[in-house]
JSON list of C-alpha atoms in Angstrom, two decimals:
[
{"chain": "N", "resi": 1, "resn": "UNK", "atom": "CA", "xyz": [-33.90, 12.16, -1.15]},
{"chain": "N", "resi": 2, "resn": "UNK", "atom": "CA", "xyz": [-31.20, 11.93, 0.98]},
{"chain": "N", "resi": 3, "resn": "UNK", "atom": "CA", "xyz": [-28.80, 8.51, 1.33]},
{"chain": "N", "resi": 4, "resn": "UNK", "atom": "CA", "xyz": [-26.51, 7.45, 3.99]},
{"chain": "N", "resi": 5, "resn": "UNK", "atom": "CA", "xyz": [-23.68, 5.49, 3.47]},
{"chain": "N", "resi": 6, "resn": "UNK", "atom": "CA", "xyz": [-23.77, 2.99, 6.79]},
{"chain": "N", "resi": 7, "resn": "UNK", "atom": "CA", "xyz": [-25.84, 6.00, 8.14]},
{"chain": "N", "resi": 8, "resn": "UNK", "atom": "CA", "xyz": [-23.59, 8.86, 8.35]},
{"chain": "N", "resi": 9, "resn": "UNK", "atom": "CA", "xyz": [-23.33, 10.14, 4.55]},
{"chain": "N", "resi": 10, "resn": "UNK", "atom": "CA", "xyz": [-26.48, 12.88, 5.19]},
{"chain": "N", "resi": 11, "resn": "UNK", "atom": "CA", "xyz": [-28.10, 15.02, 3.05]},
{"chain": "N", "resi": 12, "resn": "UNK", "atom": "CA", "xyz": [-25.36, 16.07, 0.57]},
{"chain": "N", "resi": 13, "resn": "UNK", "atom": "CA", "xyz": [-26.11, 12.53, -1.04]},
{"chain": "N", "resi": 14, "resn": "UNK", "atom": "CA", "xyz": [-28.75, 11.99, -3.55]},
{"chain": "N", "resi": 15, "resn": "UNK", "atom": "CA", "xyz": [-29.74, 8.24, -4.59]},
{"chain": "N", "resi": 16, "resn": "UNK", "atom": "CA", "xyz": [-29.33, 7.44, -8.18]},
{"chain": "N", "resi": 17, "resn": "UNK", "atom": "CA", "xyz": [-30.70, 4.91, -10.61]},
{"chain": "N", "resi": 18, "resn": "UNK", "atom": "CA", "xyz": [-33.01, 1.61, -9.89]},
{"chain": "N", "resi": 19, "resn": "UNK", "atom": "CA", "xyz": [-31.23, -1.18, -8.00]},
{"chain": "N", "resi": 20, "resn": "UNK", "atom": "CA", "xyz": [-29.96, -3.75, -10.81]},
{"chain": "N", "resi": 21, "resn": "UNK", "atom": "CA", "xyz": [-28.74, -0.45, -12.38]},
{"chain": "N", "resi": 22, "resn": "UNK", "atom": "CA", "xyz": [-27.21, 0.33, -9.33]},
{"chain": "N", "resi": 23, "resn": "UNK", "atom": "CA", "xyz": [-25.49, -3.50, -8.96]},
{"chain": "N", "resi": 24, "resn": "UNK", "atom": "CA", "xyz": [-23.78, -2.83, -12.58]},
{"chain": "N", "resi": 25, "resn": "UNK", "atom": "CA", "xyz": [-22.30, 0.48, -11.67]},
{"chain": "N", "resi": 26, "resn": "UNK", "atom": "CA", "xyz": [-20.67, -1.34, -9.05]},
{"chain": "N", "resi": 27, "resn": "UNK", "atom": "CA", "xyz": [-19.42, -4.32, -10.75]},
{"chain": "N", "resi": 28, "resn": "UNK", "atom": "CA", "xyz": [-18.05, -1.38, -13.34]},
{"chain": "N", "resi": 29, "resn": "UNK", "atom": "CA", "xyz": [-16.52, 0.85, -10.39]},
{"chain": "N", "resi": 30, "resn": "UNK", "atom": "CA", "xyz": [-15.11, -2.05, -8.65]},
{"chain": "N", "resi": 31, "resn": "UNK", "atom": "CA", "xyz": [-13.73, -4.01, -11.53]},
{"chain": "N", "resi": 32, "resn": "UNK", "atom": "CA", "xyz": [-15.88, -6.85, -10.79]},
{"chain": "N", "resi": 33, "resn": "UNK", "atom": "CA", "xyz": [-14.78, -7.15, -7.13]},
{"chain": "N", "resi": 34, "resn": "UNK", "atom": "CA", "xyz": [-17.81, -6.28, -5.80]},
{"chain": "N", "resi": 35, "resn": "UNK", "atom": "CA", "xyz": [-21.09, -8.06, -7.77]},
{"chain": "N", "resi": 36, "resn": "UNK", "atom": "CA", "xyz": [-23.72, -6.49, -6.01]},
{"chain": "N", "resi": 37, "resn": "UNK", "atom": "CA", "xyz": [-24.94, -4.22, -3.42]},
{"chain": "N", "resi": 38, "resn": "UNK", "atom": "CA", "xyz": [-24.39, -6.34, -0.77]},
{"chain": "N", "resi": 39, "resn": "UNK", "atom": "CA", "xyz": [-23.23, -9.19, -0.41]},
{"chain": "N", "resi": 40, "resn": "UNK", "atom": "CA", "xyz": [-19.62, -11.20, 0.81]},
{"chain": "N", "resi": 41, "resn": "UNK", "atom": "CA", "xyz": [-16.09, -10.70, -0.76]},
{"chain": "N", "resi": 42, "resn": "UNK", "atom": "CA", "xyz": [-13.68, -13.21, 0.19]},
{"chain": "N", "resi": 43, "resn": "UNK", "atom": "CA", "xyz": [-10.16, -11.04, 1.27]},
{"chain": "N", "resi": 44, "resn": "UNK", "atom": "CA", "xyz": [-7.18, -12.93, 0.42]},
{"chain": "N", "resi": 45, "resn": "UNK", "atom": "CA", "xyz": [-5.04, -10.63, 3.35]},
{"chain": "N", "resi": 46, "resn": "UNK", "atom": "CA", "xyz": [-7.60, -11.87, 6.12]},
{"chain": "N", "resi": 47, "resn": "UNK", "atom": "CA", "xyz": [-7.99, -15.09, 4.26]},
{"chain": "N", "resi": 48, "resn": "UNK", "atom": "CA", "xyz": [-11.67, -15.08, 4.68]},
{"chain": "N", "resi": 49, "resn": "UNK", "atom": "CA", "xyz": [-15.14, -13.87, 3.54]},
{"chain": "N", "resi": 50, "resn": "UNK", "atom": "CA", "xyz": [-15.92, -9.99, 4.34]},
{"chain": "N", "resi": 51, "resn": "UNK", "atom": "CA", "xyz": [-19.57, -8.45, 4.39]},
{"chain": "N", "resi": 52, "resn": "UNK", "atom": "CA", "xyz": [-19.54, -5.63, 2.16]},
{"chain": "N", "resi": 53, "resn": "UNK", "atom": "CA", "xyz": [-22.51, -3.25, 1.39]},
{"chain": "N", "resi": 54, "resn": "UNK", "atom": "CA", "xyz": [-21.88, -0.39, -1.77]},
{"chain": "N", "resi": 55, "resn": "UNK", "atom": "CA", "xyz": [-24.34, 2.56, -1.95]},
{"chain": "N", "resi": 56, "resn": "UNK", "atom": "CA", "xyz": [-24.38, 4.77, -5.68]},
{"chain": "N", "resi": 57, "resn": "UNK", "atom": "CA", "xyz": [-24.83, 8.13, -4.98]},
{"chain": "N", "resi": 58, "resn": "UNK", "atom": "CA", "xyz": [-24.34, 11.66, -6.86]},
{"chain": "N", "resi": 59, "resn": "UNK", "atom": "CA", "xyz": [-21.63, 13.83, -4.51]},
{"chain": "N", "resi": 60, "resn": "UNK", "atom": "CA", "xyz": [-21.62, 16.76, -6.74]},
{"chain": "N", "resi": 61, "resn": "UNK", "atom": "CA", "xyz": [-25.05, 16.71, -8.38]},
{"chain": "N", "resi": 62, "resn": "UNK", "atom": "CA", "xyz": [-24.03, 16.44, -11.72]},
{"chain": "N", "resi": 63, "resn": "UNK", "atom": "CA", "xyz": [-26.11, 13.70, -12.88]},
{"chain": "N", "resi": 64, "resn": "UNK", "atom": "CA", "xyz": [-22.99, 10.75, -13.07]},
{"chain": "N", "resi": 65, "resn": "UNK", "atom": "CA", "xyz": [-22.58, 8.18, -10.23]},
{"chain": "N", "resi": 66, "resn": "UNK", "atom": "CA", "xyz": [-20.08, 7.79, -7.33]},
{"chain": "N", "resi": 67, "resn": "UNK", "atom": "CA", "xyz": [-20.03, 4.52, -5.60]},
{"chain": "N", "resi": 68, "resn": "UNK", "atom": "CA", "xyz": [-19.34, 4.28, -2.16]},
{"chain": "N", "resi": 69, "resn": "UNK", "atom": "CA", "xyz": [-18.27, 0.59, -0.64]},
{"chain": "N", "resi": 70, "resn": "UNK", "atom": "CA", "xyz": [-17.69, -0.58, 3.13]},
{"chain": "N", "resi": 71, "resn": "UNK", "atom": "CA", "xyz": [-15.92, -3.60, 3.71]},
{"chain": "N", "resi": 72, "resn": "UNK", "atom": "CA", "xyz": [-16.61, -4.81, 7.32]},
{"chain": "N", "resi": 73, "resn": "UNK", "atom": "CA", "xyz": [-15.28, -6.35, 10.23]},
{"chain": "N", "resi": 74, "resn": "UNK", "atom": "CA", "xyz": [-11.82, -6.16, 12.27]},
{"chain": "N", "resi": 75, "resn": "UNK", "atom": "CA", "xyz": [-9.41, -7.70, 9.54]},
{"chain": "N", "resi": 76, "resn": "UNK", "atom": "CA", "xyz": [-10.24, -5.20, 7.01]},
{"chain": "N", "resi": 77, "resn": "UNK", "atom": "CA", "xyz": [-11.55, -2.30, 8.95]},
{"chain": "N", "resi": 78, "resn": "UNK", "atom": "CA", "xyz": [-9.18, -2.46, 12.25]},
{"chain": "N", "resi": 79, "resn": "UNK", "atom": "CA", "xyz": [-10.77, -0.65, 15.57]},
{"chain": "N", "resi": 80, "resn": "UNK", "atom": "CA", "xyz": [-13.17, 1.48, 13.05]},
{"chain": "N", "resi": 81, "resn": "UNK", "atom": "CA", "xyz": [-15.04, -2.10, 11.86]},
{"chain": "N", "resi": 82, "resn": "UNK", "atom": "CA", "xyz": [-15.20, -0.63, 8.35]},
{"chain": "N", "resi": 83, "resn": "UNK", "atom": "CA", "xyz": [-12.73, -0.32, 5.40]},
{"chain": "N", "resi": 84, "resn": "UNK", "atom": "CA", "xyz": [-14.12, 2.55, 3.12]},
{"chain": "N", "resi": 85, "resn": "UNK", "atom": "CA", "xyz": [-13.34, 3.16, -0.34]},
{"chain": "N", "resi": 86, "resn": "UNK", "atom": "CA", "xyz": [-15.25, 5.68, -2.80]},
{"chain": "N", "resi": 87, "resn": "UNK", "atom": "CA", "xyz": [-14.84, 5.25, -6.60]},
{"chain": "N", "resi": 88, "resn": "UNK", "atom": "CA", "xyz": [-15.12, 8.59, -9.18]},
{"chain": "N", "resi": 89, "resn": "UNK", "atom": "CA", "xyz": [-14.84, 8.56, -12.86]},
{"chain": "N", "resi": 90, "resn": "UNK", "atom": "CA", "xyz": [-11.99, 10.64, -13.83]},
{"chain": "N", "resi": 91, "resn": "UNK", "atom": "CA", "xyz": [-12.58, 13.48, -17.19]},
{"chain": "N", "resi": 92, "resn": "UNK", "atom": "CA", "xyz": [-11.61, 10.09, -18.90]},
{"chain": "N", "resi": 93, "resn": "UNK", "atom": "CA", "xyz": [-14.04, 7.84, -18.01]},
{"chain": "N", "resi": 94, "resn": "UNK", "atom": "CA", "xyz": [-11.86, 5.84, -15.81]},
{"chain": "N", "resi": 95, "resn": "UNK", "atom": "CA", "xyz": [-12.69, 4.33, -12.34]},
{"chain": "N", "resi": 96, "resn": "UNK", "atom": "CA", "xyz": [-10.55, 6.19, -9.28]},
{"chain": "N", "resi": 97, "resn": "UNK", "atom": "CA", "xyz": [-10.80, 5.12, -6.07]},
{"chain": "N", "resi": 98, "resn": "UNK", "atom": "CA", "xyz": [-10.72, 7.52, -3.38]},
{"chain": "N", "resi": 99, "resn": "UNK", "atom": "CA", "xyz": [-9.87, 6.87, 0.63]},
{"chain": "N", "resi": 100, "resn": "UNK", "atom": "CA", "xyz": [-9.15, 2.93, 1.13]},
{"chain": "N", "resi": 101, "resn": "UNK", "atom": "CA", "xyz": [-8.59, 2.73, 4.44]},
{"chain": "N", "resi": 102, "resn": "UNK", "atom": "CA", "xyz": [-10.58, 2.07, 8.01]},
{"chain": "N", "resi": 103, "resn": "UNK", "atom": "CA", "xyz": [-13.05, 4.40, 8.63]},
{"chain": "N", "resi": 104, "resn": "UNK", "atom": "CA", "xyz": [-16.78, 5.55, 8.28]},
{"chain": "N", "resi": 105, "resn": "UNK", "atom": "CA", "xyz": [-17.71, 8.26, 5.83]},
{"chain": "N", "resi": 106, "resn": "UNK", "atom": "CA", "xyz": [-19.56, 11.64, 6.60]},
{"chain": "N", "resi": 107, "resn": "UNK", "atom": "CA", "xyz": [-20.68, 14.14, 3.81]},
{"chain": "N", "resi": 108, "resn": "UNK", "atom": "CA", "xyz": [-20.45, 17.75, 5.31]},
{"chain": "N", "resi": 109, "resn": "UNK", "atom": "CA", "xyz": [-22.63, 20.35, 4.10]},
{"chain": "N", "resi": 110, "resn": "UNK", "atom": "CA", "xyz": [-19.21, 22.22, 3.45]},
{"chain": "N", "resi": 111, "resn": "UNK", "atom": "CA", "xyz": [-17.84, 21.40, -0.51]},
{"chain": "N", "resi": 112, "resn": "UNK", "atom": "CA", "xyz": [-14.60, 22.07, -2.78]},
{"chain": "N", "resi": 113, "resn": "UNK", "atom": "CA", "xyz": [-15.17, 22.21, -6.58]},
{"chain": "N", "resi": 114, "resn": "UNK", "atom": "CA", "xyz": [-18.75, 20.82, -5.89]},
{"chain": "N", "resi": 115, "resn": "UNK", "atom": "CA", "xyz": [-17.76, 17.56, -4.34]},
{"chain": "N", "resi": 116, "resn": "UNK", "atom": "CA", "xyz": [-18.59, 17.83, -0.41]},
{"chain": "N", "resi": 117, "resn": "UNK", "atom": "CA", "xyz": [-15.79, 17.66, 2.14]},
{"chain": "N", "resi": 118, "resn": "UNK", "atom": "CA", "xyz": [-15.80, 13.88, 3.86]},
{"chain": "N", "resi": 119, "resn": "UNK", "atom": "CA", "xyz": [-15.04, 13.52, 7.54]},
{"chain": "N", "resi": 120, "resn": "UNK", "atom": "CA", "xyz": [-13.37, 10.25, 8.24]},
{"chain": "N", "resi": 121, "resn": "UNK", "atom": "CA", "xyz": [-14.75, 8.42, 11.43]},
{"chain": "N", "resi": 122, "resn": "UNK", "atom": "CA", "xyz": [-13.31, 5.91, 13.36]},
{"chain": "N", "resi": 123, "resn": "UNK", "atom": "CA", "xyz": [-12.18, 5.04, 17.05]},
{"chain": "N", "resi": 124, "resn": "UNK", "atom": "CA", "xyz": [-11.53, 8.24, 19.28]},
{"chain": "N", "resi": 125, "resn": "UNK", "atom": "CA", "xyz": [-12.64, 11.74, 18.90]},
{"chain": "N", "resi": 126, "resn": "UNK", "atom": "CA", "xyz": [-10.93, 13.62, 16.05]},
{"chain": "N", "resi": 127, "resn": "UNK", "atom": "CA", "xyz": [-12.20, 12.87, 12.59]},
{"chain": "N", "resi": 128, "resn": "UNK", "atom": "CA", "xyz": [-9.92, 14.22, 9.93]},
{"chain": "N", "resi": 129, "resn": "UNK", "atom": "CA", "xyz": [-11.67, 15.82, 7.11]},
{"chain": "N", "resi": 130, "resn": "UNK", "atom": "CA", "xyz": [-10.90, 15.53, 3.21]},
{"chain": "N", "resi": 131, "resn": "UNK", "atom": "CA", "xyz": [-11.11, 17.65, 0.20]},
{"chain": "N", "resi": 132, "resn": "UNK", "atom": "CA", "xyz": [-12.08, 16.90, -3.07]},
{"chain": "N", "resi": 133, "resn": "UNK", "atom": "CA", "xyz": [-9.22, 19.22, -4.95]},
{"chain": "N", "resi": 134, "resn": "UNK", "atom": "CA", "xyz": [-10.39, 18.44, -8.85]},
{"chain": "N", "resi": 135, "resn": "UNK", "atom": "CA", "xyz": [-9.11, 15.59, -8.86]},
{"chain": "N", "resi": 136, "resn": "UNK", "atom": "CA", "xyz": [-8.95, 13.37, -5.80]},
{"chain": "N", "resi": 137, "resn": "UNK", "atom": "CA", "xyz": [-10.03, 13.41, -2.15]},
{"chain": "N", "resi": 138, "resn": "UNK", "atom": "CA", "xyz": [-7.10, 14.50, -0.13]},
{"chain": "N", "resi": 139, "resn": "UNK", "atom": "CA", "xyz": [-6.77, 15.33, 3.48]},
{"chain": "N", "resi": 140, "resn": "UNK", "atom": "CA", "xyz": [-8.11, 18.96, 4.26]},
{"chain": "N", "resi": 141, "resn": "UNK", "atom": "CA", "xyz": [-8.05, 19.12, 8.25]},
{"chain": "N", "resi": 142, "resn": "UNK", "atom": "CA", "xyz": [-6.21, 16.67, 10.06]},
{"chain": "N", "resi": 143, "resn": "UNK", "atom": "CA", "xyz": [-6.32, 15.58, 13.66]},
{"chain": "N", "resi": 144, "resn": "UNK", "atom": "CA", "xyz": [-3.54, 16.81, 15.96]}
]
């Protein structure tokens, strides 16, 4: 089955889990930032609440859980609407985040190590595209 994050992730993403196990993988990921799988955040920078939706997918199909979270509106997402962030487990168990910036995610059916390659939308035309290198995301193709 195929899940999109804010409906652009496609069909490199495979749904995990039941939804209350789903809403304590992302409690875990987030370090309790985030209590659910959707819900409001209050942002102490914007000094206000924040809708904020978190999907738990498998990227590389290896049977453990990424978490994918949109923060939204102009404050925290700028032009874009959206501030992304996607959280891995590292070889030692540890939560990483990944991206944390403005922008709206897109798995492409090209990957790296497994992991697929994420464009980056936003505002404009160009969407930069990033690589998962072992052990982060980092910019792959960048807009000129």
């Amino acid at each position: 089955m195929a899940l999109a994050v804010a409906g652009t992730l496609g069909p490199a993403a495979v749904a995990l889990a039941a939804p209350t196990t789903d809403a304590r993988i992302v409690v875990e990921a987030t370090n309790g930032q985030l209590k659910a799988l959707k819900g409001k955040v209050f942002d102490k920078a914007c000094n206000e609440s924040v809708d904020y939706d978190a999907t738990v997918i498998d990227l590389n199909g290896d049977g453990q859980p990424e978490v994918f979270t949109n923060l939204y509106g102009t404050c925290v997402g700028g032009m874009a609407g959206v501030f992304m962030q996607l959280y891995i487990k590292d070889a030692s168990g540890q939560w990483k985040p990944q991206f944390g910036f403005p922008g709206q995610p897109e798995a492409l059916k090209s990957k790296n190590l497994g992991f697929p390659d994420i464009a980056v939308g936003g505002p404009g035309t160009c969407f930069p595209v990033w690589r998962w290198n072992g052990k982060e995301y980092a910019p792959y193709k960048k807009c000129r």
